[in-house]
Structures are given as structure tokens and as C-alpha cells.
């Protein structure tokens, strides 16, 4: 069965510092991986996805993610954090056997301090 | 192009009452989904549909029913609400292929 894990409930980082939000996955077959962000009282917004190709995927708002097959990881990164990046971040994997549904991690709350 | 919309945005029900949540999308997407979001549990799939007239169960379908009579609409029904159904409900849709899911703004439901 497909699954993702986000080992950190919360990540704290100072504005201007690099940030990493961790995600590991377990899939059978090719992994189709996604990152979404949720701001307070809002729906989820798509950030980026990995389907195939380059291991470094660039997305919205300056975010990128590194796909590492040997470590089964898909960590979200940003070189310089902004206070406005504070939000809830979800990693997800697509399950092609179940209507292409997304299986979500439990989420990581990112707090960027000024 | 409104994307994915959900009505209502908020609702308070008493135990045993029924209600229907409406999801609409104007992107001509084939696949639609209903998720619930609970603290510390991420999003869990309730039901989904791969096309007009089709529905299927997700991870947590008990206590919910759905219908997809029109391609653009996906309805989620609670026949007899229970406090355990207090949650935030999100609808999502996707076209064919390997694109991303588009999410609605959510419905916050409280069952007392």
C-alpha cells in the first residue's frame, strides 16, 4: 500500500534561513509525489510534484523538493524562508489503483519567525 | 473560472440531523473526491468519483453517501449526523493524466 510519513509535527525557522520539511514515502511501483500548502482557514494549494525526470523539482513561491530514490524521501526546501511561508504543509502520494486518490501525510506546521 | 467551490462554508448540526454538502467544479474534470481533515490525521478520503454517474468508497465512507448526477457536481450527504463527523470537509477534482488535484475552500461542520 502507498503511504507517506512526515516525521515532524512542527518546524521552526528564522526568516532568511533555509528551511526543510521532511517527507518519506513507501510505494509499490513508480512514486507520484506532491506537496501542498494550507494557509489558515483555506483549502490546500498545490506547490509542486514529482512524476519522473530530474530529482530536483521546482515549484511555486520559491519552493523546491528533492526526490531521493535510495532514501525514499521527498523533502521540501526553500533557500530563504519568509514569515509569510508560515503554514501547514502536506506531502502526498498518488494511488493509481484507487481512482488516483492522494494519500496524505499528517502534515507539518512551519513557523517562520521574524 | 471559479475552480472548485463548496457550499455551505460553515454548518452546525444536531445529532441525528441530515444535510448535504455541495461541491462544484467548472474545469470539466472527470475525477472528484471528498476528504475530511482532522487534527493530526491529515486528510482522509471519504468517497470519490471517476466520472458522471459513478461513485466509490474511500478510506472512511461509513455514515456518508455521495452522488454524481452531473459531471460538474459531487454531493456528500450525511443521513444521521454524529459528533464524530465534526470535521472540515474538502472537495477536490482532477482531470485525466498526472496533474495535481484542485481543492475547494472547505466546509467546517460541527455536530453537537
Tab-separated table of C-alpha atoms in Angstrom:
chain	number	residue	atom	x	y	z
A	1	UNK	CA	0.000	0.000	0.000
A	2	UNK	CA	1.126	3.536	-0.726
A	3	UNK	CA	1.967	5.777	2.208
A	4	UNK	CA	3.893	8.894	3.167
A	5	UNK	CA	5.286	9.969	6.512
A	6	UNK	CA	6.070	13.418	7.792
A	7	UNK	CA	8.192	12.874	10.876
A	8	UNK	CA	7.996	16.433	12.218
A	9	UNK	CA	4.795	17.952	13.548
A	10	UNK	CA	6.353	21.407	13.537
A	11	UNK	CA	9.398	23.078	12.061
A	12	UNK	CA	10.632	26.427	13.326
A	13	UNK	CA	12.993	28.586	11.312
A	14	UNK	CA	14.152	32.182	11.363
A	15	UNK	CA	13.288	34.427	8.456
A	16	UNK	CA	16.030	34.409	5.855
A	17	UNK	CA	17.328	30.990	6.846
A	18	UNK	CA	16.931	27.916	4.662
A	19	UNK	CA	14.078	25.583	5.512
A	20	UNK	CA	13.478	21.867	5.051
A	21	UNK	CA	10.241	19.989	5.614
A	22	UNK	CA	10.749	16.239	5.549
A	23	UNK	CA	8.739	13.552	3.823
A	24	UNK	CA	9.445	9.870	3.270
A	25	UNK	CA	7.376	7.558	1.146
A	26	UNK	CA	6.563	3.896	0.680
A	27	UNK	CA	5.132	2.860	-2.664
A	28	UNK	CA	4.877	-0.098	-4.953
A	29	UNK	CA	5.754	0.950	-8.446
A	30	UNK	CA	6.662	4.438	-9.573
A	31	UNK	CA	6.098	7.174	-6.984
A	32	UNK	CA	3.997	10.178	-7.929
A	33	UNK	CA	4.658	12.659	-5.141
A	34	UNK	CA	3.134	16.018	-4.304
A	35	UNK	CA	3.494	18.876	-1.868
A	36	UNK	CA	0.553	21.044	-0.839
A	37	UNK	CA	0.324	24.043	1.476
A	38	UNK	CA	-2.628	25.078	3.605
A	39	UNK	CA	-2.965	28.567	4.998
A	40	UNK	CA	-5.330	29.137	7.958
A	41	UNK	CA	-8.988	28.596	7.098
A	42	UNK	CA	-8.164	27.882	3.470
A	43	UNK	CA	-8.131	24.878	1.176
A	44	UNK	CA	-4.980	23.131	0.040
A	45	UNK	CA	-2.862	24.761	-2.636
A	46	UNK	CA	-0.578	22.806	-4.935
A	47	UNK	CA	3.137	23.573	-4.621
A	48	UNK	CA	4.951	21.022	-6.755
A	49	UNK	CA	5.023	17.440	-7.926
A	50	UNK	CA	7.434	14.713	-8.936
A	51	UNK	CA	6.377	12.369	-11.684
A	52	UNK	CA	9.617	11.489	-13.410
A	53	UNK	CA	12.819	13.157	-14.591
A	54	UNK	CA	15.059	15.494	-12.630
A	55	UNK	CA	15.361	14.754	-8.955
A	56	UNK	CA	15.173	18.437	-8.067
A	57	UNK	CA	11.702	19.762	-8.690
A	58	UNK	CA	10.943	23.475	-8.639
A	59	UNK	CA	7.543	24.759	-7.632
A	60	UNK	CA	5.537	27.778	-6.593
A	61	UNK	CA	6.642	30.581	-4.233
A	62	UNK	CA	10.347	29.636	-4.494
A	63	UNK	CA	9.905	26.150	-3.080
A	64	UNK	CA	11.683	23.094	-4.421
A	65	UNK	CA	11.809	19.451	-3.476
A	66	UNK	CA	14.473	16.824	-3.826
A	67	UNK	CA	13.465	13.314	-4.797
A	68	UNK	CA	15.852	10.696	-3.410
A	69	UNK	CA	15.043	7.188	-4.501
A	70	UNK	CA	17.656	5.432	-2.357
A	71	UNK	CA	16.406	7.160	0.800
A	72	UNK	CA	12.753	7.105	-0.328
A	73	UNK	CA	12.485	10.762	0.556
A	74	UNK	CA	10.910	13.847	-0.995
A	75	UNK	CA	11.929	16.745	1.226
A	76	UNK	CA	10.573	20.232	0.632
A	77	UNK	CA	13.115	23.045	0.687
A	78	UNK	CA	13.455	26.775	0.312
A	79	UNK	CA	16.757	28.680	0.371
A	80	UNK	CA	15.442	31.684	2.320
A	81	UNK	CA	12.291	31.480	4.455
A	82	UNK	CA	9.706	34.243	4.674
A	83	UNK	CA	7.318	34.915	7.546
A	84	UNK	CA	4.508	34.516	5.010
A	85	UNK	CA	5.616	30.898	4.423
A	86	UNK	CA	4.194	30.007	7.835
A	87	UNK	CA	1.501	27.429	7.126
A	88	UNK	CA	0.653	23.736	7.236
A	89	UNK	CA	2.449	21.621	4.649
A	90	UNK	CA	1.307	18.249	3.380
A	91	UNK	CA	3.222	15.648	1.455
A	92	UNK	CA	1.104	13.255	-0.610
A	93	UNK	CA	1.489	10.254	-2.892
A	94	UNK	CA	-0.882	9.305	-5.655
A	95	UNK	CA	-2.509	5.888	-5.592
A	96	UNK	CA	-3.239	4.850	-9.182
A	97	UNK	CA	-5.128	1.774	-8.008
A	98	UNK	CA	-7.745	3.748	-6.116
A	99	UNK	CA	-9.085	6.345	-8.503
A	100	UNK	CA	-5.817	8.264	-8.448
A	101	UNK	CA	-6.624	9.449	-4.962
A	102	UNK	CA	-3.980	11.212	-2.904
A	103	UNK	CA	-2.705	9.667	0.290
A	104	UNK	CA	-1.624	12.430	2.616
A	105	UNK	CA	0.890	12.662	5.387
A	106	UNK	CA	-0.237	14.067	8.707
A	107	UNK	CA	1.130	17.498	7.921
A	108	UNK	CA	3.979	19.665	9.226
A	109	UNK	CA	3.361	23.095	10.615
A	110	UNK	CA	6.045	25.528	9.504
A	111	UNK	CA	6.584	28.556	11.696
A	112	UNK	CA	8.918	31.262	10.382
A	113	UNK	CA	9.958	33.800	12.988
A	114	UNK	CA	10.944	37.373	12.071
B	1	UNK	CA	-13.251	30.275	-13.894
B	2	UNK	CA	-14.136	29.700	-10.231
B	3	UNK	CA	-12.277	26.395	-9.884
B	4	UNK	CA	-13.721	24.238	-7.112
B	5	UNK	CA	-16.435	25.720	-4.911
B	6	UNK	CA	-18.144	24.298	-1.838
B	7	UNK	CA	-21.370	25.203	-0.103
B	8	UNK	CA	-22.013	25.842	2.687
B	9	UNK	CA	-18.817	27.174	4.295
B	10	UNK	CA	-19.983	26.529	7.847
B	11	UNK	CA	-22.739	24.434	9.392
B	12	UNK	CA	-23.786	23.347	12.850
B	13	UNK	CA	-25.969	20.256	13.141
B	14	UNK	CA	-27.560	18.446	15.999
B	15	UNK	CA	-27.013	14.728	16.380
B	16	UNK	CA	-29.353	12.833	14.093
B	17	UNK	CA	-29.956	15.654	11.625
B	18	UNK	CA	-29.145	15.283	7.958
B	19	UNK	CA	-27.508	17.572	5.453
B	20	UNK	CA	-25.919	17.683	2.026
B	21	UNK	CA	-22.655	19.351	1.093
B	22	UNK	CA	-22.316	20.535	-2.487
B	23	UNK	CA	-19.104	20.603	-4.482
B	24	UNK	CA	-18.990	22.172	-7.924
B	25	UNK	CA	-16.141	22.475	-10.414
B	26	UNK	CA	-16.044	24.319	-13.709
B	27	UNK	CA	-12.882	22.748	-15.138
B	28	UNK	CA	-14.597	19.797	-16.826
B	29	UNK	CA	-12.685	17.412	-14.576
B	30	UNK	CA	-13.519	13.739	-14.600
B	31	UNK	CA	-12.389	12.760	-11.104
B	32	UNK	CA	-13.806	14.253	-7.916
B	33	UNK	CA	-13.100	13.493	-4.272
B	34	UNK	CA	-14.411	14.188	-0.794
B	35	UNK	CA	-11.906	14.305	2.063
B	36	UNK	CA	-12.204	15.076	5.729
B	37	UNK	CA	-9.475	16.787	7.684
B	38	UNK	CA	-8.999	16.169	11.375
B	39	UNK	CA	-6.174	17.460	13.600
B	40	UNK	CA	-3.089	15.265	13.476
B	41	UNK	CA	-4.561	12.946	10.862
B	42	UNK	CA	-4.010	14.724	7.585
B	43	UNK	CA	-6.746	14.317	5.000
B	44	UNK	CA	-8.657	11.087	4.643
B	45	UNK	CA	-10.676	10.094	1.616
B	46	UNK	CA	-14.393	9.542	2.193
B	47	UNK	CA	-15.708	8.816	-1.311
B	48	UNK	CA	-14.636	9.536	-4.833
B	49	UNK	CA	-15.949	9.512	-8.369
B	50	UNK	CA	-14.137	8.771	-11.616
B	51	UNK	CA	-16.895	10.142	-13.810
B	52	UNK	CA	-20.514	11.191	-14.063
B	53	UNK	CA	-22.816	8.567	-12.595
B	54	UNK	CA	-20.031	6.716	-10.771
B	55	UNK	CA	-19.028	6.684	-7.109
B	56	UNK	CA	-16.717	4.573	-4.975
B	57	UNK	CA	-15.775	4.239	-1.329
B	58	UNK	CA	-12.591	5.683	0.099
B	59	UNK	CA	-10.915	5.066	3.442
B	60	UNK	CA	-13.661	6.352	5.767
B	61	UNK	CA	-17.028	6.021	3.975
B	62	UNK	CA	-19.265	4.968	6.888
B	63	UNK	CA	-22.040	7.423	7.672
B	64	UNK	CA	-21.733	9.225	4.325
B	65	UNK	CA	-23.327	8.889	0.924
B	66	UNK	CA	-22.464	10.612	-2.343
B	67	UNK	CA	-23.944	11.228	-5.751
B	68	UNK	CA	-22.525	12.452	-9.065
B	69	UNK	CA	-25.535	13.045	-11.264
B	70	UNK	CA	-23.806	15.798	-13.218
B	71	UNK	CA	-20.148	15.880	-14.161
B	72	UNK	CA	-19.563	19.235	-12.508
B	73	UNK	CA	-21.219	18.419	-9.172
B	74	UNK	CA	-20.349	15.987	-6.402
B	75	UNK	CA	-22.686	15.833	-3.405
B	76	UNK	CA	-21.813	14.493	0.026
B	77	UNK	CA	-24.698	13.511	2.292
B	78	UNK	CA	-24.892	12.826	5.990
B	79	UNK	CA	-28.073	10.894	6.717
B	80	UNK	CA	-27.878	10.983	10.523
B	81	UNK	CA	-25.110	13.214	11.797
B	82	UNK	CA	-22.928	12.118	14.708
B	83	UNK	CA	-20.430	14.125	16.796
B	84	UNK	CA	-17.637	12.005	15.267
B	85	UNK	CA	-18.425	13.671	11.952
B	86	UNK	CA	-17.360	17.053	13.275
B	87	UNK	CA	-14.595	17.949	10.851
B	88	UNK	CA	-13.530	20.119	7.958
B	89	UNK	CA	-14.602	18.676	4.626
B	90	UNK	CA	-12.732	19.313	1.411
B	91	UNK	CA	-13.720	18.564	-2.115
B	92	UNK	CA	-11.124	18.138	-4.857
B	93	UNK	CA	-11.076	17.422	-8.563
B	94	UNK	CA	-8.603	16.387	-11.223
B	95	UNK	CA	-8.620	15.955	-14.933
B	96	UNK	CA	-7.158	12.881	-16.568
B	97	UNK	CA	-3.443	12.338	-16.554
B	98	UNK	CA	-0.919	13.056	-13.850
B	99	UNK	CA	-1.920	16.578	-12.912
B	100	UNK	CA	-2.478	17.882	-9.449
B	101	UNK	CA	-5.744	17.896	-7.532
B	102	UNK	CA	-7.548	21.207	-7.133
B	103	UNK	CA	-9.169	21.752	-3.762
B	104	UNK	CA	-12.189	23.718	-2.679
B	105	UNK	CA	-12.077	26.096	0.297
B	106	UNK	CA	-13.636	23.623	2.714
B	107	UNK	CA	-16.775	23.252	4.816
B	108	UNK	CA	-16.462	23.383	8.582
B	109	UNK	CA	-19.098	21.111	10.129
B	110	UNK	CA	-19.851	20.868	13.818
B	111	UNK	CA	-22.206	18.213	15.151
B	112	UNK	CA	-23.420	18.763	18.707
